[in-house]
Amino acid sequence: QYEILESVDASCTENGYTAGIYCNDCKEWISGHEVIEAGHIDDNDDKSCDTCGDVIKTIVESGYCGTDARYVLYDDGTLVISGEGEIEGSYFYSRSDISSLKIEDGITNIGEEAFSFCESLERVIIPDSVTRIEGLAFYRCFSLQSIDIPENVEEMDYRVFEMCTRLKNINVDEN
């Protein structure tokens, strides 16, 4: 017994489907029925989802910044680094489009000069997995005002925050 099923629009959190023919006996799709991935919709281009109101970020650039470390830079200046291991030194050197940095759990080392001259960088989130911050990692990040260093950081090399002229708080977690 075949059944023609109508398409279902995707929502922010639920996949949708194109119309298709479904066999109730063998429980297989005969034709059609392609999955439409869930995701935010912004038909009016106001950078927020028309359904739920969440802010929609656009990926400007992505790639690798270490052997097993990946990055995504969003149009709002947020840089997210995920994966494992080291962020290679000098990779984001002199990037004026980075305003916020979130390093996810799994990254263990911030390489030498990794974020030097990121003059618009204001906020940095470092996870507990980071154990070392190499020299000049945040050199001349003029907009950086506060940073939290997790307790697992065992080593910070020379001049990590040199010329961070607005830096007022370096909070070291000592639990």
mmCIF file with all atom_site columns, C-alpha atoms in Angstrom:
data_model
loop_
_atom_site.group_PDB
_atom_site.id
_atom_site.type_symbol
_atom_site.label_atom_id
_atom_site.label_alt_id
_atom_site.label_comp_id
_atom_site.label_asym_id
_atom_site.label_entity_id
_atom_site.label_seq_id
_atom_site.pdbx_PDB_ins_code
_atom_site.Cartn_x
_atom_site.Cartn_y
_atom_site.Cartn_z
_atom_site.occupancy
_atom_site.B_iso_or_equiv
_atom_site.pdbx_formal_charge
_atom_site.auth_seq_id
_atom_site.auth_comp_id
_atom_site.auth_asym_id
_atom_site.auth_atom_id
_atom_site.pdbx_PDB_model_num
ATOM 1   C CA . GLN A 1 1   ? 0.000  0.000  0.000  1.00 0.00 ? 1   GLN A CA 1
ATOM 2   C CA . TYR A 1 2   ? 1.502  3.294  -1.168 1.00 0.00 ? 2   TYR A CA 1
ATOM 3   C CA . GLU A 1 3   ? 0.863  6.633  0.448  1.00 0.00 ? 3   GLU A CA 1
ATOM 4   C CA . ILE A 1 4   ? 1.634  10.094 -0.943 1.00 0.00 ? 4   ILE A CA 1
ATOM 5   C CA . LEU A 1 5   ? 2.912  12.290 1.857  1.00 0.00 ? 5   LEU A CA 1
ATOM 6   C CA . GLU A 1 6   ? 2.957  16.075 1.668  1.00 0.00 ? 6   GLU A CA 1
ATOM 7   C CA . SER A 1 7   ? 6.075  18.108 2.266  1.00 0.00 ? 7   SER A CA 1
ATOM 8   C CA . VAL A 1 8   ? 6.788  19.390 5.768  1.00 0.00 ? 8   VAL A CA 1
ATOM 9   C CA . ASP A 1 9   ? 8.626  22.680 6.233  1.00 0.00 ? 9   ASP A CA 1
ATOM 10  C CA . ALA A 1 10  ? 11.738 22.647 8.377  1.00 0.00 ? 10  ALA A CA 1
ATOM 11  C CA . SER A 1 11  ? 11.721 24.724 11.556 1.00 0.00 ? 11  SER A CA 1
ATOM 12  C CA . CYS A 1 12  ? 14.503 26.102 13.721 1.00 0.00 ? 12  CYS A CA 1
ATOM 13  C CA . THR A 1 13  ? 14.860 22.784 15.543 1.00 0.00 ? 13  THR A CA 1
ATOM 14  C CA . GLU A 1 14  ? 13.057 20.150 13.442 1.00 0.00 ? 14  GLU A CA 1
ATOM 15  C CA . ASN A 1 15  ? 13.999 18.750 10.028 1.00 0.00 ? 15  ASN A CA 1
ATOM 16  C CA . GLY A 1 16  ? 11.463 19.017 7.248  1.00 0.00 ? 16  GLY A CA 1
ATOM 17  C CA . TYR A 1 17  ? 10.841 16.799 4.214  1.00 0.00 ? 17  TYR A CA 1
ATOM 18  C CA . THR A 1 18  ? 9.913  17.152 0.582  1.00 0.00 ? 18  THR A CA 1
ATOM 19  C CA . ALA A 1 19  ? 6.785  15.357 -0.612 1.00 0.00 ? 19  ALA A CA 1
ATOM 20  C CA . GLY A 1 20  ? 7.162  11.724 -1.618 1.00 0.00 ? 20  GLY A CA 1
ATOM 21  C CA . ILE A 1 21  ? 5.612  8.308  -2.008 1.00 0.00 ? 21  ILE A CA 1
ATOM 22  C CA . TYR A 1 22  ? 5.907  5.953  0.977  1.00 0.00 ? 22  TYR A CA 1
ATOM 23  C CA . CYS A 1 23  ? 5.275  2.181  0.994  1.00 0.00 ? 23  CYS A CA 1
ATOM 24  C CA . ASN A 1 24  ? 3.489  1.137  4.204  1.00 0.00 ? 24  ASN A CA 1
ATOM 25  C CA . ASP A 1 25  ? 4.242  -2.549 3.568  1.00 0.00 ? 25  ASP A CA 1
ATOM 26  C CA . CYS A 1 26  ? 8.031  -2.393 3.293  1.00 0.00 ? 26  CYS A CA 1
ATOM 27  C CA . LYS A 1 27  ? 8.387  0.873  5.271  1.00 0.00 ? 27  LYS A CA 1
ATOM 28  C CA . GLU A 1 28  ? 10.506 2.486  2.558  1.00 0.00 ? 28  GLU A CA 1
ATOM 29  C CA . TRP A 1 29  ? 10.311 5.716  0.581  1.00 0.00 ? 29  TRP A CA 1
ATOM 30  C CA . ILE A 1 30  ? 9.701  4.982  -3.094 1.00 0.00 ? 30  ILE A CA 1
ATOM 31  C CA . SER A 1 31  ? 10.370 8.460  -4.467 1.00 0.00 ? 31  SER A CA 1
ATOM 32  C CA . GLY A 1 32  ? 10.881 11.995 -3.283 1.00 0.00 ? 32  GLY A CA 1
ATOM 33  C CA . HIS A 1 33  ? 11.220 12.621 0.416  1.00 0.00 ? 33  HIS A CA 1
ATOM 34  C CA . GLU A 1 34  ? 14.468 14.462 0.790  1.00 0.00 ? 34  GLU A CA 1
ATOM 35  C CA . VAL A 1 35  ? 15.357 15.819 4.191  1.00 0.00 ? 35  VAL A CA 1
ATOM 36  C CA . ILE A 1 36  ? 15.335 19.598 4.585  1.00 0.00 ? 36  ILE A CA 1
ATOM 37  C CA . GLU A 1 37  ? 17.798 20.411 7.368  1.00 0.00 ? 37  GLU A CA 1
ATOM 38  C CA . ALA A 1 38  ? 16.483 22.306 10.368 1.00 0.00 ? 38  ALA A CA 1
ATOM 39  C CA . GLY A 1 39  ? 17.713 25.842 10.622 1.00 0.00 ? 39  GLY A CA 1
ATOM 40  C CA . HIS A 1 40  ? 16.794 29.420 11.205 1.00 0.00 ? 40  HIS A CA 1
ATOM 41  C CA . ILE A 1 41  ? 14.979 31.332 8.479  1.00 0.00 ? 41  ILE A CA 1
ATOM 42  C CA . ASP A 1 42  ? 15.520 35.037 7.908  1.00 0.00 ? 42  ASP A CA 1
ATOM 43  C CA . ASP A 1 43  ? 13.337 36.050 4.968  1.00 0.00 ? 43  ASP A CA 1
ATOM 44  C CA . ASN A 1 44  ? 13.371 39.735 5.953  1.00 0.00 ? 44  ASN A CA 1
ATOM 45  C CA . ASP A 1 45  ? 17.197 39.909 6.311  1.00 0.00 ? 45  ASP A CA 1
ATOM 46  C CA . ASP A 1 46  ? 17.181 41.438 9.801  1.00 0.00 ? 46  ASP A CA 1
ATOM 47  C CA . LYS A 1 47  ? 19.773 38.932 11.136 1.00 0.00 ? 47  LYS A CA 1
ATOM 48  C CA . SER A 1 48  ? 17.220 37.260 13.420 1.00 0.00 ? 48  SER A CA 1
ATOM 49  C CA . CYS A 1 49  ? 15.161 34.113 12.917 1.00 0.00 ? 49  CYS A CA 1
ATOM 50  C CA . ASP A 1 50  ? 11.629 34.865 11.716 1.00 0.00 ? 50  ASP A CA 1
ATOM 51  C CA . THR A 1 51  ? 10.276 31.999 13.852 1.00 0.00 ? 51  THR A CA 1
ATOM 52  C CA . CYS A 1 52  ? 12.121 32.059 17.188 1.00 0.00 ? 52  CYS A CA 1
ATOM 53  C CA . GLY A 1 53  ? 13.869 35.446 17.150 1.00 0.00 ? 53  GLY A CA 1
ATOM 54  C CA . ASP A 1 54  ? 17.385 34.057 17.717 1.00 0.00 ? 54  ASP A CA 1
ATOM 55  C CA . VAL A 1 55  ? 20.196 36.158 16.298 1.00 0.00 ? 55  VAL A CA 1
ATOM 56  C CA . ILE A 1 56  ? 21.588 34.536 13.155 1.00 0.00 ? 56  ILE A CA 1
ATOM 57  C CA . LYS A 1 57  ? 25.322 34.694 12.631 1.00 0.00 ? 57  LYS A CA 1
ATOM 58  C CA . THR A 1 58  ? 26.863 34.279 9.227  1.00 0.00 ? 58  THR A CA 1
ATOM 59  C CA . ILE A 1 59  ? 30.138 32.393 8.846  1.00 0.00 ? 59  ILE A CA 1
ATOM 60  C CA . VAL A 1 60  ? 32.719 34.686 7.270  1.00 0.00 ? 60  VAL A CA 1
ATOM 61  C CA . GLU A 1 61  ? 35.610 32.245 7.283  1.00 0.00 ? 61  GLU A CA 1
ATOM 62  C CA . SER A 1 62  ? 36.510 28.809 8.620  1.00 0.00 ? 62  SER A CA 1
ATOM 63  C CA . GLY A 1 63  ? 39.435 26.440 8.508  1.00 0.00 ? 63  GLY A CA 1
ATOM 64  C CA . TYR A 1 64  ? 42.218 24.862 10.531 1.00 0.00 ? 64  TYR A CA 1
ATOM 65  C CA . CYS A 1 65  ? 44.488 26.725 12.959 1.00 0.00 ? 65  CYS A CA 1
ATOM 66  C CA . GLY A 1 66  ? 46.449 23.684 14.083 1.00 0.00 ? 66  GLY A CA 1
ATOM 67  C CA . THR A 1 67  ? 46.718 20.003 13.238 1.00 0.00 ? 67  THR A CA 1
ATOM 68  C CA . ASP A 1 68  ? 43.438 19.162 14.968 1.00 0.00 ? 68  ASP A CA 1
ATOM 69  C CA . ALA A 1 69  ? 42.189 22.651 15.815 1.00 0.00 ? 69  ALA A CA 1
ATOM 70  C CA . ARG A 1 70  ? 39.470 24.281 13.724 1.00 0.00 ? 70  ARG A CA 1
ATOM 71  C CA . TYR A 1 71  ? 38.124 27.832 13.706 1.00 0.00 ? 71  TYR A CA 1
ATOM 72  C CA . VAL A 1 72  ? 34.965 29.596 12.615 1.00 0.00 ? 72  VAL A CA 1
ATOM 73  C CA . LEU A 1 73  ? 34.808 33.390 12.316 1.00 0.00 ? 73  LEU A CA 1
ATOM 74  C CA . TYR A 1 74  ? 31.308 34.889 12.328 1.00 0.00 ? 74  TYR A CA 1
ATOM 75  C CA . ASP A 1 75  ? 30.203 38.201 10.867 1.00 0.00 ? 75  ASP A CA 1
ATOM 76  C CA . ASP A 1 76  ? 29.739 39.712 14.347 1.00 0.00 ? 76  ASP A CA 1
ATOM 77  C CA . GLY A 1 77  ? 33.484 39.294 15.050 1.00 0.00 ? 77  GLY A CA 1
ATOM 78  C CA . THR A 1 78  ? 33.136 36.150 17.170 1.00 0.00 ? 78  THR A CA 1
ATOM 79  C CA . LEU A 1 79  ? 35.916 33.617 16.649 1.00 0.00 ? 79  LEU A CA 1
ATOM 80  C CA . VAL A 1 80  ? 35.225 30.079 17.922 1.00 0.00 ? 80  VAL A CA 1
ATOM 81  C CA . ILE A 1 81  ? 38.058 27.553 18.087 1.00 0.00 ? 81  ILE A CA 1
ATOM 82  C CA . SER A 1 82  ? 37.303 23.864 18.634 1.00 0.00 ? 82  SER A CA 1
ATOM 83  C CA . GLY A 1 83  ? 39.013 20.512 18.314 1.00 0.00 ? 83  GLY A CA 1
ATOM 84  C CA . GLU A 1 84  ? 42.059 19.252 20.118 1.00 0.00 ? 84  GLU A CA 1
ATOM 85  C CA . GLY A 1 85  ? 45.667 20.218 20.713 1.00 0.00 ? 85  GLY A CA 1
ATOM 86  C CA . GLU A 1 86  ? 47.394 23.477 19.887 1.00 0.00 ? 86  GLU A CA 1
ATOM 87  C CA . ILE A 1 87  ? 46.334 26.713 18.269 1.00 0.00 ? 87  ILE A CA 1
ATOM 88  C CA . GLU A 1 88  ? 49.363 27.372 16.097 1.00 0.00 ? 88  GLU A CA 1
ATOM 89  C CA . GLY A 1 89  ? 51.319 30.530 16.772 1.00 0.00 ? 89  GLY A CA 1
ATOM 90  C CA . SER A 1 90  ? 50.789 33.640 14.640 1.00 0.00 ? 90  SER A CA 1
ATOM 91  C CA . TYR A 1 91  ? 47.725 32.155 12.992 1.00 0.00 ? 91  TYR A CA 1
ATOM 92  C CA . PHE A 1 92  ? 45.374 35.032 13.798 1.00 0.00 ? 92  PHE A CA 1
ATOM 93  C CA . TYR A 1 93  ? 48.164 37.614 14.025 1.00 0.00 ? 93  TYR A CA 1
ATOM 94  C CA . SER A 1 94  ? 46.926 41.118 13.232 1.00 0.00 ? 94  SER A CA 1
ATOM 95  C CA . ARG A 1 95  ? 43.238 40.298 12.674 1.00 0.00 ? 95  ARG A CA 1
ATOM 96  C CA . SER A 1 96  ? 41.243 43.475 13.262 1.00 0.00 ? 96  SER A CA 1
ATOM 97  C CA . ASP A 1 97  ? 37.906 41.723 12.598 1.00 0.00 ? 97  ASP A CA 1
ATOM 98  C CA . ILE A 1 98  ? 38.042 39.587 15.791 1.00 0.00 ? 98  ILE A CA 1
ATOM 99  C CA . SER A 1 99  ? 36.185 41.131 18.746 1.00 0.00 ? 99  SER A CA 1
ATOM 100 C CA . SER A 1 100 ? 35.362 38.025 20.797 1.00 0.00 ? 100 SER A CA 1
ATOM 101 C CA . LEU A 1 101 ? 37.238 34.747 21.198 1.00 0.00 ? 101 LEU A CA 1
ATOM 102 C CA . LYS A 1 102 ? 35.773 31.508 22.519 1.00 0.00 ? 102 LYS A CA 1
ATOM 103 C CA . ILE A 1 103 ? 38.152 28.569 22.779 1.00 0.00 ? 103 ILE A CA 1
ATOM 104 C CA . GLU A 1 104 ? 36.269 25.333 23.351 1.00 0.00 ? 104 GLU A CA 1
ATOM 105 C CA . ASP A 1 105 ? 37.253 22.421 25.579 1.00 0.00 ? 105 ASP A CA 1
ATOM 106 C CA . GLY A 1 106 ? 39.879 20.167 23.965 1.00 0.00 ? 106 GLY A CA 1
ATOM 107 C CA . ILE A 1 107 ? 42.365 22.874 23.012 1.00 0.00 ? 107 ILE A CA 1
ATOM 108 C CA . THR A 1 108 ? 45.454 22.531 25.229 1.00 0.00 ? 108 THR A CA 1
ATOM 109 C CA . ASN A 1 109 ? 47.888 25.201 24.035 1.00 0.00 ? 109 ASN A CA 1
ATOM 110 C CA . ILE A 1 110 ? 47.625 28.771 22.736 1.00 0.00 ? 110 ILE A CA 1
ATOM 111 C CA . GLY A 1 111 ? 50.617 29.251 20.460 1.00 0.00 ? 111 GLY A CA 1
ATOM 112 C CA . GLU A 1 112 ? 53.148 32.069 20.373 1.00 0.00 ? 112 GLU A CA 1
ATOM 113 C CA . GLU A 1 113 ? 51.743 35.336 18.964 1.00 0.00 ? 113 GLU A CA 1
ATOM 114 C CA . ALA A 1 114 ? 48.474 33.535 18.135 1.00 0.00 ? 114 ALA A CA 1
ATOM 115 C CA . PHE A 1 115 ? 46.323 36.643 18.699 1.00 0.00 ? 115 PHE A CA 1
ATOM 116 C CA . SER A 1 116 ? 48.949 39.402 18.644 1.00 0.00 ? 116 SER A CA 1
ATOM 117 C CA . PHE A 1 117 ? 47.763 42.658 17.125 1.00 0.00 ? 117 PHE A CA 1
ATOM 118 C CA . CYS A 1 118 ? 44.086 41.644 17.283 1.00 0.00 ? 118 CYS A CA 1
ATOM 119 C CA . GLU A 1 119 ? 43.378 45.227 18.226 1.00 0.00 ? 119 GLU A CA 1
ATOM 120 C CA . SER A 1 120 ? 39.558 44.843 18.420 1.00 0.00 ? 120 SER A CA 1
ATOM 121 C CA . LEU A 1 121 ? 39.619 41.755 20.653 1.00 0.00 ? 121 LEU A CA 1
ATOM 122 C CA . GLU A 1 122 ? 37.569 42.557 23.769 1.00 0.00 ? 122 GLU A CA 1
ATOM 123 C CA . ARG A 1 123 ? 36.531 39.225 25.310 1.00 0.00 ? 123 ARG A CA 1
ATOM 124 C CA . VAL A 1 124 ? 38.323 35.890 25.635 1.00 0.00 ? 124 VAL A CA 1
ATOM 125 C CA . ILE A 1 125 ? 36.970 32.617 27.007 1.00 0.00 ? 125 ILE A CA 1
ATOM 126 C CA . ILE A 1 126 ? 39.626 30.006 27.776 1.00 0.00 ? 126 ILE A CA 1
ATOM 127 C CA . PRO A 1 127 ? 38.514 26.478 28.771 1.00 0.00 ? 127 PRO A CA 1
ATOM 128 C CA . ASP A 1 128 ? 39.959 24.302 31.540 1.00 0.00 ? 128 ASP A CA 1
ATOM 129 C CA . SER A 1 129 ? 41.683 22.103 28.939 1.00 0.00 ? 129 SER A CA 1
ATOM 130 C CA . VAL A 1 130 ? 44.273 24.817 28.176 1.00 0.00 ? 130 VAL A CA 1
ATOM 131 C CA . THR A 1 131 ? 47.505 24.183 30.083 1.00 0.00 ? 131 THR A CA 1
ATOM 132 C CA . ARG A 1 132 ? 49.896 26.572 28.335 1.00 0.00 ? 132 ARG A CA 1
ATOM 133 C CA . ILE A 1 133 ? 49.776 30.075 26.864 1.00 0.00 ? 133 ILE A CA 1
ATOM 134 C CA . GLU A 1 134 ? 52.877 30.870 24.850 1.00 0.00 ? 134 GLU A CA 1
ATOM 135 C CA . GLY A 1 135 ? 54.736 34.174 24.590 1.00 0.00 ? 135 GLY A CA 1
ATOM 136 C CA . LEU A 1 136 ? 53.104 37.262 23.101 1.00 0.00 ? 136 LEU A CA 1
ATOM 137 C CA . ALA A 1 137 ? 49.848 35.327 22.636 1.00 0.00 ? 137 ALA A CA 1
ATOM 138 C CA . PHE A 1 138 ? 47.759 38.479 23.213 1.00 0.00 ? 138 PHE A CA 1
ATOM 139 C CA . TYR A 1 139 ? 50.411 41.120 22.515 1.00 0.00 ? 139 TYR A CA 1
ATOM 140 C CA . ARG A 1 140 ? 48.948 44.516 21.543 1.00 0.00 ? 140 ARG A CA 1
ATOM 141 C CA . CYS A 1 141 ? 45.320 43.483 21.961 1.00 0.00 ? 141 CYS A CA 1
ATOM 142 C CA . PHE A 1 142 ? 44.479 47.074 22.841 1.00 0.00 ? 142 PHE A CA 1
ATOM 143 C CA . SER A 1 143 ? 40.733 46.502 23.399 1.00 0.00 ? 143 SER A CA 1
ATOM 144 C CA . LEU A 1 144 ? 41.109 43.539 25.778 1.00 0.00 ? 144 LEU A CA 1
ATOM 145 C CA . GLN A 1 145 ? 39.810 44.568 29.218 1.00 0.00 ? 145 GLN A CA 1
ATOM 146 C CA . SER A 1 146 ? 39.438 41.375 31.235 1.00 0.00 ? 146 SER A CA 1
ATOM 147 C CA . ILE A 1 147 ? 40.428 37.736 30.925 1.00 0.00 ? 147 ILE A CA 1
ATOM 148 C CA . ASP A 1 148 ? 39.842 34.622 33.028 1.00 0.00 ? 148 ASP A CA 1
ATOM 149 C CA . ILE A 1 149 ? 42.730 32.161 33.249 1.00 0.00 ? 149 ILE A CA 1
ATOM 150 C CA . PRO A 1 150 ? 41.611 28.649 34.266 1.00 0.00 ? 150 PRO A CA 1
ATOM 151 C CA . GLU A 1 151 ? 43.456 26.862 37.068 1.00 0.00 ? 151 GLU A CA 1
ATOM 152 C CA . ASN A 1 152 ? 44.817 24.208 34.678 1.00 0.00 ? 152 ASN A CA 1
ATOM 153 C CA . VAL A 1 153 ? 47.115 26.718 32.973 1.00 0.00 ? 153 VAL A CA 1
ATOM 154 C CA . GLU A 1 154 ? 50.493 25.608 34.265 1.00 0.00 ? 154 GLU A CA 1
ATOM 155 C CA . GLU A 1 155 ? 52.679 27.808 32.092 1.00 0.00 ? 155 GLU A CA 1
ATOM 156 C CA . MET A 1 156 ? 52.428 31.309 30.670 1.00 0.00 ? 156 MET A CA 1
ATOM 157 C CA . ASP A 1 157 ? 55.435 32.373 28.677 1.00 0.00 ? 157 ASP A CA 1
ATOM 158 C CA . TYR A 1 158 ? 56.947 35.838 28.349 1.00 0.00 ? 158 TYR A CA 1
ATOM 159 C CA . ARG A 1 159 ? 54.987 39.031 27.635 1.00 0.00 ? 159 ARG A CA 1
ATOM 160 C CA . VAL A 1 160 ? 51.630 37.274 27.039 1.00 0.00 ? 160 VAL A CA 1
ATOM 161 C CA . PHE A 1 161 ? 49.651 40.486 27.696 1.00 0.00 ? 161 PHE A CA 1
ATOM 162 C CA . GLU A 1 162 ? 52.242 43.123 26.832 1.00 0.00 ? 162 GLU A CA 1
ATOM 163 C CA . MET A 1 163 ? 50.758 46.351 25.435 1.00 0.00 ? 163 MET A CA 1
ATOM 164 C CA . CYS A 1 164 ? 47.195 45.348 26.367 1.00 0.00 ? 164 CYS A CA 1
ATOM 165 C CA . THR A 1 165 ? 46.689 48.911 27.558 1.00 0.00 ? 165 THR A CA 1
ATOM 166 C CA . ARG A 1 166 ? 43.021 48.519 28.592 1.00 0.00 ? 166 ARG A CA 1
ATOM 167 C CA . LEU A 1 167 ? 43.525 45.243 30.448 1.00 0.00 ? 167 LEU A CA 1
ATOM 168 C CA . LYS A 1 168 ? 42.339 45.811 34.024 1.00 0.00 ? 168 LYS A CA 1
ATOM 169 C CA . ASN A 1 169 ? 41.522 42.303 35.251 1.00 0.00 ? 169 ASN A CA 1
ATOM 170 C CA . ILE A 1 170 ? 43.392 39.036 34.897 1.00 0.00 ? 170 ILE A CA 1
ATOM 171 C CA . ASN A 1 171 ? 41.356 36.556 36.920 1.00 0.00 ? 171 ASN A CA 1
ATOM 172 C CA . VAL A 1 172 ? 43.162 33.347 37.789 1.00 0.00 ? 172 VAL A CA 1
ATOM 173 C CA . ASP A 1 173 ? 40.903 30.479 38.851 1.00 0.00 ? 173 ASP A CA 1
ATOM 174 C CA . GLU A 1 174 ? 42.454 28.981 41.976 1.00 0.00 ? 174 GLU A CA 1
ATOM 175 C CA . ASN A 1 175 ? 39.944 26.290 42.969 1.00 0.00 ? 175 ASN A CA 1
#
